[in-house]
Coordinates of C-alpha atoms and ligand atoms in Angstrom, one line a residue:
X5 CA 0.0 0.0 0.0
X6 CA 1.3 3.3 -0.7
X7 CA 2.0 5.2 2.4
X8 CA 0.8 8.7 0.9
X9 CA -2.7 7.2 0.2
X10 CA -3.2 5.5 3.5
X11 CA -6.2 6.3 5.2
X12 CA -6.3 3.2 7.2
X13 CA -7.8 3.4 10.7
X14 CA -8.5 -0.3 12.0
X15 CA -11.0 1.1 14.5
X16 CA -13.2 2.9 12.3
X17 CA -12.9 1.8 8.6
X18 CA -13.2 4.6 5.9
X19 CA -14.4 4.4 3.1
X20 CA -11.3 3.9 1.5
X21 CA -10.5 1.1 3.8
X22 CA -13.8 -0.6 2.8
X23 CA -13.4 0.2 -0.9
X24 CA -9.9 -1.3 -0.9
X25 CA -11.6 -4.4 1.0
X26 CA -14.0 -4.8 -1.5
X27 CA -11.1 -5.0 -4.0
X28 CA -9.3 -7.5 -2.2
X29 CA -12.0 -9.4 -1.7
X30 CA -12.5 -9.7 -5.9
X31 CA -8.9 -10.5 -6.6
X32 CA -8.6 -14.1 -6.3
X33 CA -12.2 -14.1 -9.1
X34 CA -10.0 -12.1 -11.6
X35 CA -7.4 -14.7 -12.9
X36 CA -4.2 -13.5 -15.4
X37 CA -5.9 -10.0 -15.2
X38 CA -4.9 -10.1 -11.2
X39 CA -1.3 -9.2 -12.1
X40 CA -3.4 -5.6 -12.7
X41 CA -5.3 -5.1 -9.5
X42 CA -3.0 -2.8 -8.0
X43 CA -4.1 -0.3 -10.6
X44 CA -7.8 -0.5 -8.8
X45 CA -5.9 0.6 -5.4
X46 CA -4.5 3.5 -6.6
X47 CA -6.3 6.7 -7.6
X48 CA -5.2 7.7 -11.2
X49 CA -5.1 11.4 -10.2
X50 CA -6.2 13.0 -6.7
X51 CA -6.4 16.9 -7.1
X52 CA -6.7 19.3 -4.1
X53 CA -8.1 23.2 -4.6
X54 CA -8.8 26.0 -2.4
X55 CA -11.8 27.6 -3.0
X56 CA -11.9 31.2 -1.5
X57 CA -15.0 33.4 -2.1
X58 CA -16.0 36.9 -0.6
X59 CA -19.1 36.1 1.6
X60 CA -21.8 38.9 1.0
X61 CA -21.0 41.0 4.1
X62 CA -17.3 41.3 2.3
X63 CA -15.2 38.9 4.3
X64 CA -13.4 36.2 2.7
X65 CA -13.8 32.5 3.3
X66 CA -11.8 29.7 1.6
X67 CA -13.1 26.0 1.0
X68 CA -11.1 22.8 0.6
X69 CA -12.4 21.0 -2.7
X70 CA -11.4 17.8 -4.4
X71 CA -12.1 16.1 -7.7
X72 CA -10.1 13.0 -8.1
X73 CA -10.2 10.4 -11.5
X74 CA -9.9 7.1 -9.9
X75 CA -9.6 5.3 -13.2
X76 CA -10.1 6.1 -16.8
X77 CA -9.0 3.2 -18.6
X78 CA -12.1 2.7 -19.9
X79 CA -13.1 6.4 -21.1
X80 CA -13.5 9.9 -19.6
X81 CA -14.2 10.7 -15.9
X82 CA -17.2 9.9 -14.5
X83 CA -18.9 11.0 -11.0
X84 CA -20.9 13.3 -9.2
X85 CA -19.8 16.8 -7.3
X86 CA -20.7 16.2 -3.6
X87 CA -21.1 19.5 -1.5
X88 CA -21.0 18.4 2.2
X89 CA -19.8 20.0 5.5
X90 CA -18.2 16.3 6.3
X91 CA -16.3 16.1 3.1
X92 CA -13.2 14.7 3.1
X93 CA -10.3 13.4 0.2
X94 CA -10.7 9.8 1.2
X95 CA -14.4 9.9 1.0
X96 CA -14.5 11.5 -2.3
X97 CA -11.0 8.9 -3.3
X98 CA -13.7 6.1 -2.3
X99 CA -16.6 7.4 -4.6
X100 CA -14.6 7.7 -7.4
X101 CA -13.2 4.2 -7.4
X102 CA -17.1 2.8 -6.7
X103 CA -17.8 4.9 -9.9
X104 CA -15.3 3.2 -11.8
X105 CA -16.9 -0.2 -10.5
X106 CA -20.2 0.9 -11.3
X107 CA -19.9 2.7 -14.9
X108 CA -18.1 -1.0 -16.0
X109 CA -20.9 -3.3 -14.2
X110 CA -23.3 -1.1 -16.3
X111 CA -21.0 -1.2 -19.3
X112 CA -21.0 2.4 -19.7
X113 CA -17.9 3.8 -21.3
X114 CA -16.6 5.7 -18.6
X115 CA -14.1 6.0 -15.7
X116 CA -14.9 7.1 -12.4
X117 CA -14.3 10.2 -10.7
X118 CA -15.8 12.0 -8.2
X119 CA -15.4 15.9 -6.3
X120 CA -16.2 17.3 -3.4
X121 CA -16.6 21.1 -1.5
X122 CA -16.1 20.8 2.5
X123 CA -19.1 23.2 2.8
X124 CA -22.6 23.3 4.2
X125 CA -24.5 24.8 1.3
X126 CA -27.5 25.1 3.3
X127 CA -25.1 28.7 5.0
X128 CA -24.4 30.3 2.2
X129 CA -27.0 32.5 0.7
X130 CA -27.8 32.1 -3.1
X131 CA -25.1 34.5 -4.5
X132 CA -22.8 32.6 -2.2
X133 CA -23.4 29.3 -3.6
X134 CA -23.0 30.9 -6.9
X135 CA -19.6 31.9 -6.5
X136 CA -18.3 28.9 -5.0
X137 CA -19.8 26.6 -7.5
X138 CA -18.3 28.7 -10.1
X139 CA -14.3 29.3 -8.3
X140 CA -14.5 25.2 -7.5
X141 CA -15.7 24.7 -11.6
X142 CA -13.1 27.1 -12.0
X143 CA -9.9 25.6 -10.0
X144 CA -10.9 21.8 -11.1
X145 CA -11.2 23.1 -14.9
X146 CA -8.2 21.5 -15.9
X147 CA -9.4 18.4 -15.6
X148 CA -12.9 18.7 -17.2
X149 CA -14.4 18.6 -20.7
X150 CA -16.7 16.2 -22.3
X151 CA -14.7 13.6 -23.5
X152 CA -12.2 14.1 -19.8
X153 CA -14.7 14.3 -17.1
X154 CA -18.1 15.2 -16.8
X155 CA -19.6 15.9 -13.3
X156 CA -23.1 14.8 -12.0
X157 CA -25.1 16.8 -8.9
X158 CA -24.5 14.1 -5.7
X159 CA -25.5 14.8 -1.9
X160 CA -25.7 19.1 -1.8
X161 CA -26.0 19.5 -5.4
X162 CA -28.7 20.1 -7.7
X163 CA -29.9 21.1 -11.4
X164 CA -28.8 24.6 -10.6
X165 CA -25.2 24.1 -9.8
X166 CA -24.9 21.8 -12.8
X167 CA -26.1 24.5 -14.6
X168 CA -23.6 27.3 -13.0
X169 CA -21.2 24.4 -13.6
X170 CA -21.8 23.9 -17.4
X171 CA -21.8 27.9 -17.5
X172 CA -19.0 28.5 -16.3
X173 CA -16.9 25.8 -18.3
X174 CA -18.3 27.2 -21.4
X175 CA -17.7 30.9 -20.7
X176 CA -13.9 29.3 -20.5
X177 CA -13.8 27.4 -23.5
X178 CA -16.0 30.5 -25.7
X179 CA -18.6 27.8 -27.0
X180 CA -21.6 26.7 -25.3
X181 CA -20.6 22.8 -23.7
X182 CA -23.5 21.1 -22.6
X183 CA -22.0 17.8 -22.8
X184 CA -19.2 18.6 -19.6
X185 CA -21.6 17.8 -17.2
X186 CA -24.9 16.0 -16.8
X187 CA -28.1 16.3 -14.4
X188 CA -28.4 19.9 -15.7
X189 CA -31.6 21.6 -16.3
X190 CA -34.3 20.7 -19.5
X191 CA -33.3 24.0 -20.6
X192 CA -30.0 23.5 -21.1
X193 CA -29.3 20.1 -22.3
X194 CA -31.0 18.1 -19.6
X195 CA -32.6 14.7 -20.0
X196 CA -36.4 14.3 -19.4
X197 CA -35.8 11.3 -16.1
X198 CA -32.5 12.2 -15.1
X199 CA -33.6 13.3 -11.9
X200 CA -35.5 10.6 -10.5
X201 CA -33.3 8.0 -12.6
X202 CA -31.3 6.6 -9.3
X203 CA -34.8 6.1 -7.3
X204 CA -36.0 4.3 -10.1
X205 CA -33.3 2.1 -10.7
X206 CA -33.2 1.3 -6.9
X207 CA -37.1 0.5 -7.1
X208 CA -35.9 -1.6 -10.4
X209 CA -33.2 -3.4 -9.0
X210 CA -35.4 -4.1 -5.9
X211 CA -38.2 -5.6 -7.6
X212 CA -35.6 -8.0 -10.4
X213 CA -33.4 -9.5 -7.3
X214 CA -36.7 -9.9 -4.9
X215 CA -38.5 -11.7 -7.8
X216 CA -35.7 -14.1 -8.5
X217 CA -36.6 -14.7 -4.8
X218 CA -40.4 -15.2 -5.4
X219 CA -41.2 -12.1 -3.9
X220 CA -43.5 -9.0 -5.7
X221 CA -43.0 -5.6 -4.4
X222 CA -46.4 -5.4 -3.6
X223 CA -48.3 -5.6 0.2
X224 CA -44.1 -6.0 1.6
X225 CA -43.1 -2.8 3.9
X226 CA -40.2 -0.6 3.2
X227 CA -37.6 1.4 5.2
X228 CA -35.8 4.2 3.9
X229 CA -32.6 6.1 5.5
X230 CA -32.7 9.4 2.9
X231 CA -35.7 11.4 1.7
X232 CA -33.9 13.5 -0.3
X233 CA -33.4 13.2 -4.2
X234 CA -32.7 9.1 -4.2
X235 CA -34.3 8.2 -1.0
X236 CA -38.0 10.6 -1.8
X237 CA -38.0 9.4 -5.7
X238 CA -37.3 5.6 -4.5
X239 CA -39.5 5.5 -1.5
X240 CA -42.4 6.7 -4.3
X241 CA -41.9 4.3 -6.7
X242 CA -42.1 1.1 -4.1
X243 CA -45.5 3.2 -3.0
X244 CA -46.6 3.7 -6.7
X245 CA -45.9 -0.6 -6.7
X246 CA -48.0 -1.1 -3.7
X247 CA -45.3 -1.4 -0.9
X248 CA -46.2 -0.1 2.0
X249 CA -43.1 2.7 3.3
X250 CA -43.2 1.8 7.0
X251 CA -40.1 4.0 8.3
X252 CA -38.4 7.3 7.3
X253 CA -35.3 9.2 8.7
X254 CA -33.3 12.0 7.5
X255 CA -31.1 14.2 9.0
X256 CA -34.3 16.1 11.0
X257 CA -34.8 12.9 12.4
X258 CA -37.0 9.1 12.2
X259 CA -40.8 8.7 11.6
X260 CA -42.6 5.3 11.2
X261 CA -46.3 4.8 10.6
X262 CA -47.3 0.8 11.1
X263 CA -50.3 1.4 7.7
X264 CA -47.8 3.3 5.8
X265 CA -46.8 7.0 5.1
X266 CA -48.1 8.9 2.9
X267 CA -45.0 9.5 0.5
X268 CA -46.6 12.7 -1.6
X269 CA -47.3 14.0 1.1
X270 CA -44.4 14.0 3.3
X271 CA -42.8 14.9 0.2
X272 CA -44.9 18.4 0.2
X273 CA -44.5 18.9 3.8
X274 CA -40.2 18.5 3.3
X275 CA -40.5 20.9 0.3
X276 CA -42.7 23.2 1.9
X277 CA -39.2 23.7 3.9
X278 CA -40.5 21.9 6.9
X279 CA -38.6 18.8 8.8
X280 CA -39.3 15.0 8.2
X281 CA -39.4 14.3 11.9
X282 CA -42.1 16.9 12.1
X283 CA -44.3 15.4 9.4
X284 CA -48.0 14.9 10.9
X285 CA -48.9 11.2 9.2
X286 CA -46.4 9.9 10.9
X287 CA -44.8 8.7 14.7
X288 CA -41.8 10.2 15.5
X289 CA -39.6 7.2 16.7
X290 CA -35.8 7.1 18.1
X291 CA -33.1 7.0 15.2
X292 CA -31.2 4.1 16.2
X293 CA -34.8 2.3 16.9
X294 CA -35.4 3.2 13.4
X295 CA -32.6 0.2 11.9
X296 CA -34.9 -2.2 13.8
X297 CA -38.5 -1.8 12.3
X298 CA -39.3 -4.4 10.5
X299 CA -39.7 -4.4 6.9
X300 CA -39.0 -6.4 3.3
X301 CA -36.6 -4.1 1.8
X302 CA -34.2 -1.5 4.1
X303 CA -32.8 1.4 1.5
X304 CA -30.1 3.2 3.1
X305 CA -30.3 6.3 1.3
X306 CA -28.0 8.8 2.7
X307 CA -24.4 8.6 3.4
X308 CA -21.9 5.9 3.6
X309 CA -20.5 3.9 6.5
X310 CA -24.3 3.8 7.7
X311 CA -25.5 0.4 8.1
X312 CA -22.6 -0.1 10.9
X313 CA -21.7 -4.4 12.0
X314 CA -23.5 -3.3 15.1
X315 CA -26.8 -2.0 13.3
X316 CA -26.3 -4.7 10.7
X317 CA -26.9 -7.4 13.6
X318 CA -30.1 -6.0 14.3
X319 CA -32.2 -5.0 11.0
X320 CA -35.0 -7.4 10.3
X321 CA -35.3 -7.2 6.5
X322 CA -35.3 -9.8 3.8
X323 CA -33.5 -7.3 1.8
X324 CA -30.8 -4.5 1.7
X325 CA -31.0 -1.8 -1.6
X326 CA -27.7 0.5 -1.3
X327 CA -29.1 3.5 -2.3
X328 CA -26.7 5.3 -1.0
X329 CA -23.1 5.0 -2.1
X330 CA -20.5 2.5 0.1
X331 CA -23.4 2.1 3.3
X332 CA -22.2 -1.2 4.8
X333 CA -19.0 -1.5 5.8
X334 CA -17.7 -5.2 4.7
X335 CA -17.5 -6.4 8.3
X336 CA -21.9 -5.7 8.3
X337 CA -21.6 -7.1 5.0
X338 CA -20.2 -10.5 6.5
X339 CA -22.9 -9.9 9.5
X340 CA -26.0 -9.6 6.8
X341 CA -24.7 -12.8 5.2
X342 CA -24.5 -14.9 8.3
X343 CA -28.0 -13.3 8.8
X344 CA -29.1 -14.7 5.3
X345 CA -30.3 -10.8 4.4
X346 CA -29.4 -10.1 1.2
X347 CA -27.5 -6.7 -0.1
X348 CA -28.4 -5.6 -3.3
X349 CA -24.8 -3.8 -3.6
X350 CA -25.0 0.1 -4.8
X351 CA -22.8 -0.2 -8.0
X352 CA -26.0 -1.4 -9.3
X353 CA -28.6 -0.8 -7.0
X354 CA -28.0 3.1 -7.4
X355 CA -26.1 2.9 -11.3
X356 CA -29.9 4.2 -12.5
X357 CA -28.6 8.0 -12.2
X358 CA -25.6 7.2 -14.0
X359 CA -27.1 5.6 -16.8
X360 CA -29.4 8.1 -17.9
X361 CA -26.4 10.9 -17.0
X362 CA -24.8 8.6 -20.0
X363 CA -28.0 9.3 -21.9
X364 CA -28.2 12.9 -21.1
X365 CA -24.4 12.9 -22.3
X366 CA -25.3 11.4 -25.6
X367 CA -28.1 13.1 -26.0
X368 CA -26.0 16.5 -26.2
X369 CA -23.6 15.1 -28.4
X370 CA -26.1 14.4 -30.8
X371 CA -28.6 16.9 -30.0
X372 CA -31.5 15.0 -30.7
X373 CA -33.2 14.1 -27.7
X374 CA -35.3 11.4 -26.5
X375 CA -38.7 11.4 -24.8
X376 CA -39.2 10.3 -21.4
X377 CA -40.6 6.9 -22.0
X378 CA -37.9 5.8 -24.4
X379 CA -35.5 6.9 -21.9
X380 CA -37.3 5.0 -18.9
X381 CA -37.6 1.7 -21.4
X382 CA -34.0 2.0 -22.4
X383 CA -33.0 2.2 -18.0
X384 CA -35.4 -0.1 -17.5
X385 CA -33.7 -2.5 -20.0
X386 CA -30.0 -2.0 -18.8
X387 CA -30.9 -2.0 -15.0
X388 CA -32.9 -5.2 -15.3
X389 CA -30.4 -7.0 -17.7
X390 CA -27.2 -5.8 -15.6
X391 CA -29.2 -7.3 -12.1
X392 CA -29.4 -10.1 -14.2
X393 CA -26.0 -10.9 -14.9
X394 CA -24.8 -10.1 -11.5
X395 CA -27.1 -12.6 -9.9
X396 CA -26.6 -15.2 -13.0
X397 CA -22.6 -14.9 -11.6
X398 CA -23.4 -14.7 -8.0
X399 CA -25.2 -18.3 -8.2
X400 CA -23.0 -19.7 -10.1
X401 CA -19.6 -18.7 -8.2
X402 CA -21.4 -18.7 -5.1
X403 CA -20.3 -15.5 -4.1
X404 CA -22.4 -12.6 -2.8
X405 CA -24.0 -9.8 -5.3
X406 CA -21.4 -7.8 -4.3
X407 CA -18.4 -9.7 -5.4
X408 CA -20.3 -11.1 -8.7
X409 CA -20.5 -7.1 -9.7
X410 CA -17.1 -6.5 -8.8
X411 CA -15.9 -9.7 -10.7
X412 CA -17.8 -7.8 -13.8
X413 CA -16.6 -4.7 -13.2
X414 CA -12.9 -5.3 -12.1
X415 CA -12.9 -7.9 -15.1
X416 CA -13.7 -5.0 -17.7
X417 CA -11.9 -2.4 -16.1
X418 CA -8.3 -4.6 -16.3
X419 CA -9.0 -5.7 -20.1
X420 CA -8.9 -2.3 -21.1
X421 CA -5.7 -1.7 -19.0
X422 CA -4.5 -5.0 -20.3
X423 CA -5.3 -4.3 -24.3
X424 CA -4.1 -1.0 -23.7
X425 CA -0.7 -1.5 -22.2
X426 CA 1.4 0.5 -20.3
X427 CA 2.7 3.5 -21.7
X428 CA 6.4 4.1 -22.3
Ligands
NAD16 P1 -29.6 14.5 -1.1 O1 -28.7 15.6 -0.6 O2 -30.7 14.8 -2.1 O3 -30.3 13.7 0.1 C1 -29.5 13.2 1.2 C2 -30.5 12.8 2.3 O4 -29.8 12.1 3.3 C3 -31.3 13.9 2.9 O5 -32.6 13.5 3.2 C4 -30.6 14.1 4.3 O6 -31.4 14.7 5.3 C5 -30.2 12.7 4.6 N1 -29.1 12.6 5.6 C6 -27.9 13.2 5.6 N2 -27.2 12.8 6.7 C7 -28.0 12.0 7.3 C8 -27.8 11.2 8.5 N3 -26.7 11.3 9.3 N4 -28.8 10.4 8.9 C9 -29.9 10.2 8.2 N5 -30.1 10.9 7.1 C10 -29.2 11.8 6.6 O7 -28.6 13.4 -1.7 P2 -28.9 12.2 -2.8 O8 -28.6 12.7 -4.1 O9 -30.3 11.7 -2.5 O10 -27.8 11.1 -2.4 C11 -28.0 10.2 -1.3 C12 -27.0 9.0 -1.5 O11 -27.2 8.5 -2.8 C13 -25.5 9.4 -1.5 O12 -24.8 8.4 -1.0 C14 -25.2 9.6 -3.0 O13 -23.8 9.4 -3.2 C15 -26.0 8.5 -3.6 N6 -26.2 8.6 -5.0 C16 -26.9 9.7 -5.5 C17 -27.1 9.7 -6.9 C18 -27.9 10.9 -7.5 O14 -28.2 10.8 -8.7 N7 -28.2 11.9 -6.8 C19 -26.7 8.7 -7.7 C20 -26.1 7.6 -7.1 C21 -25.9 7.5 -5.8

């Protein structure tokens, strides 16, 4: 391991220690291409920016940002902006490399790469926000562009900062770009779908793995962890199919209702600017008593590192849908498999944002663009045939979801760098 890029802390694994697991854990499946893995434990490039800004009252502030490209054997960077007051490089190193995993399990031609801004957006007024969308675009510009690395919103980032994203790229470049980032507005090069795509896809993958279980969506009870763009759009669809969502918690707090919550309408209530634990259809219950209602499906939907071994000893679920990148740990992971829960791992469980990103990307190129249920039959197609062949591997090397899309993923990733050579 290289000394520079250890993060390791034995008491409380990071996310880079449990993407690095992960990758051990594949490379006895990967055969002659094993000589490569050491290429998967390495980020390609890891760039570091300070992001200063005059705050509106004239005093200065400076932000730490990040955008690193993991690996891009396989095409340009790919990966969302995340901005978050808990930000830090080996979180962001750690999304990036489970965006490389998850652009080749879905066979998109991409890399992974990821950035991040150690900054609670919810303090900074409008113009603020503005300006440090536009100096982080700014400082990280060097490694954008279309066919480089194209950025996606994540947790703290929306439409509108793709948008000041895409702007202020272009103003650089003297040519409108749509194509250097994706999950921007209609207006401006957007996909119709793009941004409930990852809720769908977790709804999608959900319903493929449960029915190769003999289970249908409908009459089971759902837990979510997230209600904000994966965990609302996600928790709706598994409603729309006639689940019942039993449990909610965000970062206002946990609500259950035994008959099910009203999903639209807790949605209204949260957009109305109001808290989730202060939602009336529902019982406000303790967080950590949340992990233990019982349900068919548990979607962590928020951060990583959530679904802890201790909390993992304790769900009662059938099933677990990342929707959230890197939540469990692979010491819970070893926990839900004693338990016989299975994880439906979030390189596919949440690759439905992604995929229609790629769309939105193509889309531009070609500017000729799609209507929304072409889009939704083309992710519904790659989602269900990608869940497919993970659990096709998964039975037959009697391994866990997990390590059958890794063996996928890893396996394309290290052909490329295999074919490709190394370079002198
Ligand atoms: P978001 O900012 O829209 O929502 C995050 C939600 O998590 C909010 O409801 C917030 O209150 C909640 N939360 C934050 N901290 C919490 C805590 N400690 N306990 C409980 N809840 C907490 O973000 P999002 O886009 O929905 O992303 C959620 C997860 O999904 C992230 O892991 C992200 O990387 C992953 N993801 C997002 C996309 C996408 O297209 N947006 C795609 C793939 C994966």
């Amino acid at each position: 391991m290289n000394t520079v890029l250890s993060f390791l802390d034995p008491a409380r694994p990071e996310p880079w220690a449990s993407f690095l697991e992960q990758i051990d854990r594949v490379a006895p499946h990967l055969g002659r291409l094993g000589v490569w893995i050491e290429t998967l434990k390495r980020p390609k490039r890891v760039f570091i920016v300070d992001v200063p800004i005059h705050r509106d009252d004239g005093s200065l502030a400076h932000f730490e940002g990040y955008r690193v490209h993991h690996n891009v054997s396989r095409g340009p960077g790919k990966g969302g902006v995340r901005f978050h007051p808990g930000v830090t490089l080996n979180e962001v190193m750690a999304l990036a490399g489970w965006m490389t995993i998850k652009n080749a399990a879905l066979n998109l031609p991409y890399g992974g790469a990821k950035g991040g801004l150690r900054v609670a957006p919810e303090t900074l007024s409008r113009a603020e926000l503005e300006r440090v969308t536009r100096r982080y675009t700014s400082e990280i510009g060097i490694l954008l562009g279309p066919t480089r690395d194209i950025p996606a919103p994540d947790v703290g980032t929306d439409q509108q900062i793709m948008a000041w994203m895409m702007d202020t790229y272009s103003t650089g470049q003297g040519e409108t770009v749509t194509g250097v980032v994706t999950g921007k507005p209609l207006c401006l090069g957007g996909s119709l779908g793009r941004r409930e795509a990852t809720g769908r896809g977790v709804f999608i993958a959900a319903r493929e793995i449960a029915r190769r279980h003999g289970i249908e969506v409908s009459g089971t009870r759902v837990v979510v962890q997230g209600f904000g763009n994966v965990g609302s759009i996600a928790a709706q669809c598994f409603a729309a199919a006639g689940a019942r969502v039993v449990a909610l918690q965000d970062a206002s707090g946990s609500i259950a209702n035994p008959a099910g919550i009203d999903i639209a309408a807790a949605l209204r209530h949260v957009e109305a600017g109001h808290r989730l634990a202060e939602f009336p259809g529902a019982t406000p219950i303790d967080d950590e008593a949340f992990w233990n209602t019982p349900c068919e499906f548990l979607v962590p939907a928020a951060l990583e590192g959530q679904l802890t071994p201790e909390r993992a000893s304790r769900v009662q679920t059938r099933f677990v849908v990342e929707g959230a990148n890197g939540p469990t740990p692979p010491a819970a992971d070893d926990i839900l498999a004693e338990r016989g829960i299975i994880v439906v791992p979030d390189v596919i469980a949440n690759a439905g944002g992604v995929t229609v990103s790629y769309f939105e990307w193509v889309q531009d190129f070609s500017s000729f663009f799609w209507n929304e249920d072409e889009i939704n039959a083309r992710l519904e197609t790659i989602m269900a045939n990608a869940v497919r062949a993970m659990a096709e591997l998964a039975e037959e090397r009697k391994v866990s979801l997990r390590t059958a899309a890794f063996i996928i993923a890893c396996t394309r990733v290290l052909e490329a760098r295999d074919r490709r050579g190394l370079y002198p």
